[in-house]
PDB file of C-alpha atoms in Angstrom:
ATOM      1  CA  SER W   1      -0.047  -0.288   0.051  1.00 60.00           C
ATOM      2  CA  GLY W   2       1.489   3.196  -0.496  1.00 71.00           C
ATOM      3  CA  SER W   3       4.058   2.148  -3.399  1.00 72.00           C
ATOM      4  CA  GLY W   4       1.906   3.073  -6.642  1.00 78.00           C
ATOM      5  CA  LYS W   5       0.137  -0.094  -7.747  1.00 80.00           C
ATOM      6  CA  SER W   6      -3.371   1.243  -8.068  1.00 80.00           C
ATOM      7  CA  THR W   7      -1.375   4.828  -9.672  1.00 83.00           C
ATOM      8  CA  LEU W   8       0.001   2.712 -12.695  1.00 85.00           C
ATOM      9  CA  LEU W   9      -3.036   0.708 -13.132  1.00 88.00           C
ATOM     10  CA  ASN W  10      -4.566   4.177 -13.687  1.00 86.00           C
ATOM     11  CA  MET W  11      -2.102   5.929 -15.900  1.00 86.00           C
ATOM     12  CA  ILE W  12      -2.674   2.795 -17.732  1.00 88.00           C
ATOM     13  CA  GLY W  13      -6.081   2.846 -18.255  1.00 89.00           C
ATOM     14  CA  ALA W  14      -5.840   6.512 -19.147  1.00 86.00           C
ATOM     15  CA  LEU W  15      -7.875   7.756 -15.917  1.00 86.00           C
ATOM     16  CA  ASP W  16      -4.559   9.670 -14.773  1.00 85.00           C
ATOM     17  CA  ARG W  17      -1.923  11.531 -16.343  1.00 82.00           C
ATOM     18  CA  PRO W  18       1.698  11.492 -14.963  1.00 82.00           C
ATOM     19  CA  ASP W  19       3.393  15.197 -14.274  1.00 85.00           C
ATOM     20  CA  SER W  20       5.981  14.189 -16.895  1.00 86.00           C
ATOM     21  CA  GLY W  21       7.260  11.759 -19.560  1.00 86.00           C
ATOM     22  CA  MET W  22       4.804   9.514 -21.543  1.00 84.00           C
ATOM     23  CA  ILE W  23       2.661   6.735 -21.118  1.00 86.00           C
ATOM     24  CA  LYS W  24       2.791   4.133 -24.457  1.00 85.00           C
ATOM     25  CA  VAL W  25      -0.261   0.801 -24.195  1.00 84.00           C
ATOM     26  CA  ALA W  26      -0.720  -1.311 -27.184  1.00 79.00           C
ATOM     27  CA  GLY W  27       1.636   1.050 -29.224  1.00 82.00           C
ATOM     28  CA  ARG W  28      -0.564   4.208 -28.571  1.00 81.00           C
ATOM     29  CA  ASN W  29       0.752   7.040 -26.942  1.00 83.00           C
ATOM     30  CA  LEU W  30      -1.665   8.165 -24.254  1.00 81.00           C
ATOM     31  CA  MET W  31      -0.311  12.188 -24.086  1.00 79.00           C
ATOM     32  CA  LYS W  32      -1.276  12.640 -27.784  1.00 76.00           C
ATOM     33  CA  GLU W  33      -4.467  10.516 -27.558  1.00 67.00           C
ATOM     34  CA  LYS W  34      -7.128  12.874 -28.726  1.00 73.00           C
ATOM     35  CA  ASP W  35     -10.398  10.590 -27.452  1.00 71.00           C
ATOM     36  CA  LEU W  36      -9.009   8.688 -24.165  1.00 80.00           C
ATOM     37  CA  SER W  37     -12.521   7.577 -23.052  1.00 79.00           C
ATOM     38  CA  SER W  38     -12.678   5.985 -26.604  1.00 79.00           C
ATOM     39  CA  PHE W  39      -9.725   4.014 -26.025  1.00 82.00           C
ATOM     40  CA  ARG W  40     -10.139   3.105 -22.840  1.00 83.00           C
ATOM     41  CA  ALA W  41     -13.790   1.555 -24.133  1.00 80.00           C
ATOM     42  CA  GLN W  42     -12.117  -0.490 -26.934  1.00 81.00           C
ATOM     43  CA  GLU W  43      -8.866  -1.496 -25.440  1.00 87.00           C
ATOM     44  CA  ILE W  44      -9.174  -1.787 -21.771  1.00 91.00           C
ATOM     45  CA  GLY W  45     -11.108  -3.642 -18.619  1.00 92.00           C
ATOM     46  CA  PHE W  46     -11.141  -2.611 -15.219  1.00 92.00           C
ATOM     47  CA  ILE W  47     -11.940  -5.079 -12.559  1.00 90.00           C
ATOM     48  CA  PHE W  48     -11.663  -3.926  -8.764  1.00 82.00           C
ATOM     49  CA  GLN W  49     -11.543  -5.193  -5.742  1.00 75.00           C
ATOM     50  CA  LEU W  50     -15.043  -3.790  -5.132  1.00 77.00           C
ATOM     51  CA  HIS W  51     -16.716  -5.022  -7.749  1.00 79.00           C
ATOM     52  CA  ASN W  52     -18.178  -1.123  -8.436  1.00 87.00           C
ATOM     53  CA  LEU W  53     -21.812  -2.862  -9.709  1.00 95.00           C
ATOM     54  CA  ILE W  54     -24.672  -0.102  -9.554  1.00 97.00           C
ATOM     55  CA  PRO W  55     -26.790  -1.606  -6.817  1.00 97.00           C
ATOM     56  CA  ASN W  56     -30.426  -0.840  -8.790  1.00 98.00           C
ATOM     57  CA  LEU W  57     -29.255  -2.546 -11.982  1.00 98.00           C
ATOM     58  CA  THR W  58     -29.399  -6.162 -12.718  1.00 98.00           C
ATOM     59  CA  VAL W  59     -26.699  -8.480 -13.854  1.00 98.00           C
ATOM     60  CA  LEU W  60     -27.299  -8.468 -17.258  1.00 98.00           C
ATOM     61  CA  GLU W  61     -27.747  -4.341 -17.200  1.00 98.00           C
ATOM     62  CA  ASN W  62     -24.403  -4.460 -15.174  1.00 97.00           C
ATOM     63  CA  VAL W  63     -22.445  -6.077 -17.815  1.00 97.00           C
ATOM     64  CA  GLU W  64     -24.354  -3.931 -20.800  1.00 97.00           C
ATOM     65  CA  ILE W  65     -22.959  -0.445 -19.555  1.00 94.00           C
ATOM     66  CA  PRO W  66     -19.591  -0.463 -21.496  1.00 91.00           C
ATOM     67  CA  MET W  67     -21.417  -1.943 -24.515  1.00 92.00           C
ATOM     68  CA  PHE W  68     -23.093   1.489 -25.328  1.00 88.00           C
ATOM     69  CA  GLU W  69     -19.752   2.766 -26.241  1.00 79.00           C
ATOM     70  CA  GLY W  70     -18.156  -0.257 -28.211  1.00 80.00           C
ATOM     71  CA  PRO W  71     -18.672  -2.596 -30.676  1.00 87.00           C
ATOM     72  CA  TYR W  72     -21.683  -4.635 -29.468  1.00 89.00           C
ATOM     73  CA  LYS W  73     -23.947  -1.346 -29.080  1.00 88.00           C
ATOM     74  CA  ASP W  74     -26.384  -3.048 -31.495  1.00 92.00           C
ATOM     75  CA  SER W  75     -26.229  -7.007 -29.727  1.00 95.00           C
ATOM     76  CA  MET W  76     -26.040  -5.473 -25.937  1.00 95.00           C
ATOM     77  CA  ASP W  77     -28.364  -8.327 -25.001  1.00 96.00           C
ATOM     78  CA  GLU W  78     -26.689 -11.262 -26.667  1.00 97.00           C
ATOM     79  CA  ARG W  79     -22.974 -10.156 -26.075  1.00 96.00           C
ATOM     80  CA  ALA W  80     -24.069  -9.633 -22.465  1.00 97.00           C
ATOM     81  CA  MET W  81     -25.872 -13.177 -22.000  1.00 98.00           C
ATOM     82  CA  GLU W  82     -22.495 -14.671 -23.877  1.00 95.00           C
ATOM     83  CA  LEU W  83     -20.132 -13.605 -20.875  1.00 94.00           C
ATOM     84  CA  LEU W  84     -22.575 -14.359 -18.133  1.00 96.00           C
ATOM     85  CA  GLU W  85     -22.736 -18.188 -19.812  1.00 93.00           C
ATOM     86  CA  TYR W  86     -18.847 -17.857 -20.073  1.00 89.00           C
ATOM     87  CA  LEU W  87     -18.334 -16.954 -16.564  1.00 89.00           C
ATOM     88  CA  GLY W  88     -21.721 -19.429 -15.261  1.00 90.00           C
ATOM     89  CA  LEU W  89     -24.118 -16.669 -14.201  1.00 95.00           C
ATOM     90  CA  ALA W  90     -26.871 -16.810 -17.184  1.00 96.00           C
ATOM     91  CA  GLU W  91     -29.411 -17.725 -15.065  1.00 97.00           C
ATOM     92  CA  LYS W  92     -28.508 -15.165 -12.317  1.00 98.00           C
ATOM     93  CA  SER W  93     -28.928 -12.212 -15.459  1.00 98.00           C
ATOM     94  CA  ASN W  94     -32.333 -10.886 -14.166  1.00 98.00           C
ATOM     95  CA  ARG W  95     -31.291 -10.917 -10.230  1.00 98.00           C
ATOM     96  CA  LEU W  96     -29.645  -7.891  -8.421  1.00 98.00           C
ATOM     97  CA  PRO W  97     -26.457  -7.431  -6.659  1.00 97.00           C
ATOM     98  CA  SER W  98     -27.660  -7.832  -3.451  1.00 97.00           C
ATOM     99  CA  GLU W  99     -28.673 -11.090  -4.634  1.00 98.00           C
ATOM    100  CA  LEU W 100     -25.493 -12.687  -5.304  1.00 96.00           C
ATOM    101  CA  SER W 101     -22.325 -13.965  -3.686  1.00 92.00           C
ATOM    102  CA  GLY W 102     -19.081 -12.069  -3.288  1.00 87.00           C
ATOM    103  CA  GLY W 103     -18.059 -14.331  -5.756  1.00 87.00           C
ATOM    104  CA  GLU W 104     -20.651 -14.231  -8.001  1.00 92.00           C
ATOM    105  CA  ARG W 105     -20.494 -10.485  -8.212  1.00 92.00           C
ATOM    106  CA  GLN W 106     -16.524 -10.275  -8.964  1.00 88.00           C
ATOM    107  CA  ARG W 107     -17.831 -12.413 -11.833  1.00 90.00           C
ATOM    108  CA  VAL W 108     -20.299 -10.057 -12.783  1.00 94.00           C
ATOM    109  CA  ALA W 109     -17.240  -7.446 -12.601  1.00 93.00           C
ATOM    110  CA  ILE W 110     -15.059  -9.472 -15.020  1.00 90.00           C
ATOM    111  CA  ALA W 111     -17.898  -9.949 -17.220  1.00 93.00           C
ATOM    112  CA  ARG W 112     -18.189  -6.114 -17.598  1.00 95.00           C
ATOM    113  CA  ALA W 113     -14.599  -5.828 -17.681  1.00 92.00           C
ATOM    114  CA  LEU W 114     -14.988  -8.168 -21.204  1.00 91.00           C
ATOM    115  CA  ALA W 115     -17.890  -6.412 -22.510  1.00 93.00           C
ATOM    116  CA  ASN W 116     -15.947  -5.031 -25.672  1.00 91.00           C
ATOM    117  CA  ASP W 117     -13.290  -7.420 -26.279  1.00 90.00           C
ATOM    118  CA  PRO W 118     -10.371  -5.219 -24.600  1.00 92.00           C
ATOM    119  CA  THR W 119      -6.750  -6.259 -25.137  1.00 91.00           C
ATOM    120  CA  ILE W 120      -5.678  -5.560 -21.254  1.00 94.00           C
ATOM    121  CA  ILE W 121      -7.428  -5.861 -18.385  1.00 94.00           C
ATOM    122  CA  LEU W 122      -6.174  -3.882 -15.242  1.00 94.00           C
ATOM    123  CA  ALA W 123      -7.398  -5.707 -12.308  1.00 92.00           C
ATOM    124  CA  ASP W 124      -6.783  -4.162  -8.544  1.00 89.00           C
ATOM    125  CA  GLU W 125      -6.799  -6.573  -5.642  1.00 87.00           C
ATOM    126  CA  PRO W 126      -9.231  -8.350  -8.197  1.00 86.00           C
ATOM    127  CA  THR W 127      -9.465 -11.192  -5.182  1.00 83.00           C
ATOM    128  CA  GLY W 128      -8.618  -9.193  -1.882  1.00 79.00           C
ATOM    129  CA  SER W 129     -12.366  -9.710  -0.717  1.00 75.00           C
ATOM    130  CA  LEU W 130     -13.186 -13.679  -1.818  1.00 78.00           C
ATOM    131  CA  ASP W 131     -12.405 -16.936   0.044  1.00 79.00           C
ATOM    132  CA  SER W 132     -10.040 -18.960  -1.318  1.00 85.00           C
ATOM    133  CA  LYS W 133     -11.746 -21.246  -3.639  1.00 82.00           C
ATOM    134  CA  THR W 134     -13.975 -18.092  -5.401  1.00 80.00           C
ATOM    135  CA  GLU W 135     -10.011 -16.522  -4.972  1.00 84.00           C
ATOM    136  CA  LYS W 136      -9.474 -19.334  -6.793  1.00 86.00           C
ATOM    137  CA  LYS W 137     -11.894 -19.970  -9.370  1.00 83.00           C
ATOM    138  CA  ILE W 138     -11.428 -16.445 -10.083  1.00 84.00           C
ATOM    139  CA  LEU W 139      -7.644 -16.498 -11.082  1.00 89.00           C
ATOM    140  CA  GLU W 140      -8.324 -19.676 -12.916  1.00 88.00           C
ATOM    141  CA  LYS W 141     -10.830 -17.643 -15.333  1.00 85.00           C
ATOM    142  CA  LEU W 142      -8.307 -14.547 -15.935  1.00 89.00           C
ATOM    143  CA  LYS W 143      -5.376 -17.479 -16.442  1.00 91.00           C
ATOM    144  CA  GLU W 144      -7.654 -18.791 -19.599  1.00 89.00           C
ATOM    145  CA  LEU W 145      -8.397 -15.368 -20.717  1.00 88.00           C
ATOM    146  CA  ASN W 146      -4.740 -14.634 -21.281  1.00 92.00           C
ATOM    147  CA  ARG W 147      -4.033 -18.505 -22.317  1.00 92.00           C
ATOM    148  CA  GLU W 148      -7.552 -18.930 -24.797  1.00 89.00           C
ATOM    149  CA  HIS W 149      -7.990 -15.314 -25.653  1.00 87.00           C
ATOM    150  CA  ASN W 150      -4.788 -13.233 -25.866  1.00 91.00           C
ATOM    151  CA  VAL W 151      -5.437 -10.484 -23.142  1.00 92.00           C
ATOM    152  CA  THR W 152      -3.073  -9.010 -21.286  1.00 93.00           C
ATOM    153  CA  ILE W 153      -4.162  -9.098 -17.460  1.00 94.00           C
ATOM    154  CA  VAL W 154      -2.063  -6.516 -15.146  1.00 93.00           C
ATOM    155  CA  LEU W 155      -2.915  -7.445 -12.029  1.00 92.00           C
ATOM    156  CA  VAL W 156      -2.310  -5.505  -8.701  1.00 90.00           C
ATOM    157  CA  THR W 157      -1.728  -7.686  -5.340  1.00 88.00           C
ATOM    158  CA  HIS W 158      -0.281  -7.606  -2.014  1.00 85.00           C
ATOM    159  CA  ASP W 159      -1.088 -11.783  -1.933  1.00 87.00           C
ATOM    160  CA  PRO W 160       1.903 -13.803  -2.664  1.00 88.00           C
ATOM    161  CA  ARG W 161      -0.648 -16.695  -3.395  1.00 87.00           C
ATOM    162  CA  VAL W 162      -1.989 -14.416  -5.878  1.00 89.00           C
ATOM    163  CA  ALA W 163       1.178 -13.490  -7.434  1.00 90.00           C
ATOM    164  CA  SER W 164       2.871 -16.810  -7.737  1.00 89.00           C
ATOM    165  CA  MET W 165      -0.272 -17.810 -10.419  1.00 86.00           C
ATOM    166  CA  ALA W 166       1.327 -14.986 -12.602  1.00 89.00           C
ATOM    167  CA  SER W 167       3.562 -15.785 -16.102  1.00 88.00           C
ATOM    168  CA  ARG W 168       5.250 -12.303 -15.066  1.00 90.00           C
ATOM    169  CA  ILE W 169       5.746 -10.376 -11.840  1.00 90.00           C
ATOM    170  CA  ILE W 170       6.909  -7.176 -11.510  1.00 89.00           C
ATOM    171  CA  LYS W 171       7.297  -5.790  -7.798  1.00 87.00           C
ATOM    172  CA  ILE W 172       7.094  -1.725  -7.284  1.00 85.00           C
ATOM    173  CA  LEU W 173       8.177  -0.463  -3.997  1.00 83.00           C
ATOM    174  CA  ASP W 174       7.573   3.523  -3.189  1.00 83.00           C
ATOM    175  CA  GLY W 175       6.907   4.097  -6.866  1.00 80.00           C
ATOM    176  CA  LYS W 176       9.687   2.536  -8.487  1.00 83.00           C
ATOM    177  CA  ILE W 177       9.977  -1.197  -9.807  1.00 83.00           C
ATOM    178  CA  VAL W 178      12.417  -3.049  -8.026  1.00 85.00           C
ATOM    179  CA  GLY W 179      12.432  -6.304  -9.928  1.00 78.00           C
ATOM    180  CA  GLY W 180      11.047  -8.220 -12.585  1.00 70.00           C
TER     181      GLY W 180
END
């Protein structure tokens, strides 16, 4: 905590800008990018520790939110259901977040992150509030996305067990990369 990991994710995700230097993501200089919201919608999927689902929207509607600006805007229901099926949540599509377990809510957040086929998923402590069984399922899904769909996963964690599942580990201390 306080080392700059979340700030790094925010910079990669074009939510924050550095005071100096430049940020290049997927070959694009984000400092020169005119439409950062379009970049985020097309290239980036976000998964947060606190899933940030909208409580008065159904699971299906929560997954559809990013699709209003993406390639699936004309087929949102079908795309959202496809993702919910992939994550084992199709039968919960009409439920509200309050009716789901913590693991189910996190899988909805993953479905939402995948909505527009991002090339990069930024995950900030995505398993921090889950039990070990659910954590393992979530991490297996993320690894599958990386292997089978060529999605880059940038995951921030304090948990060495979670980090050990990564194909590459980069350590940050006091705002500087110290290993990896």
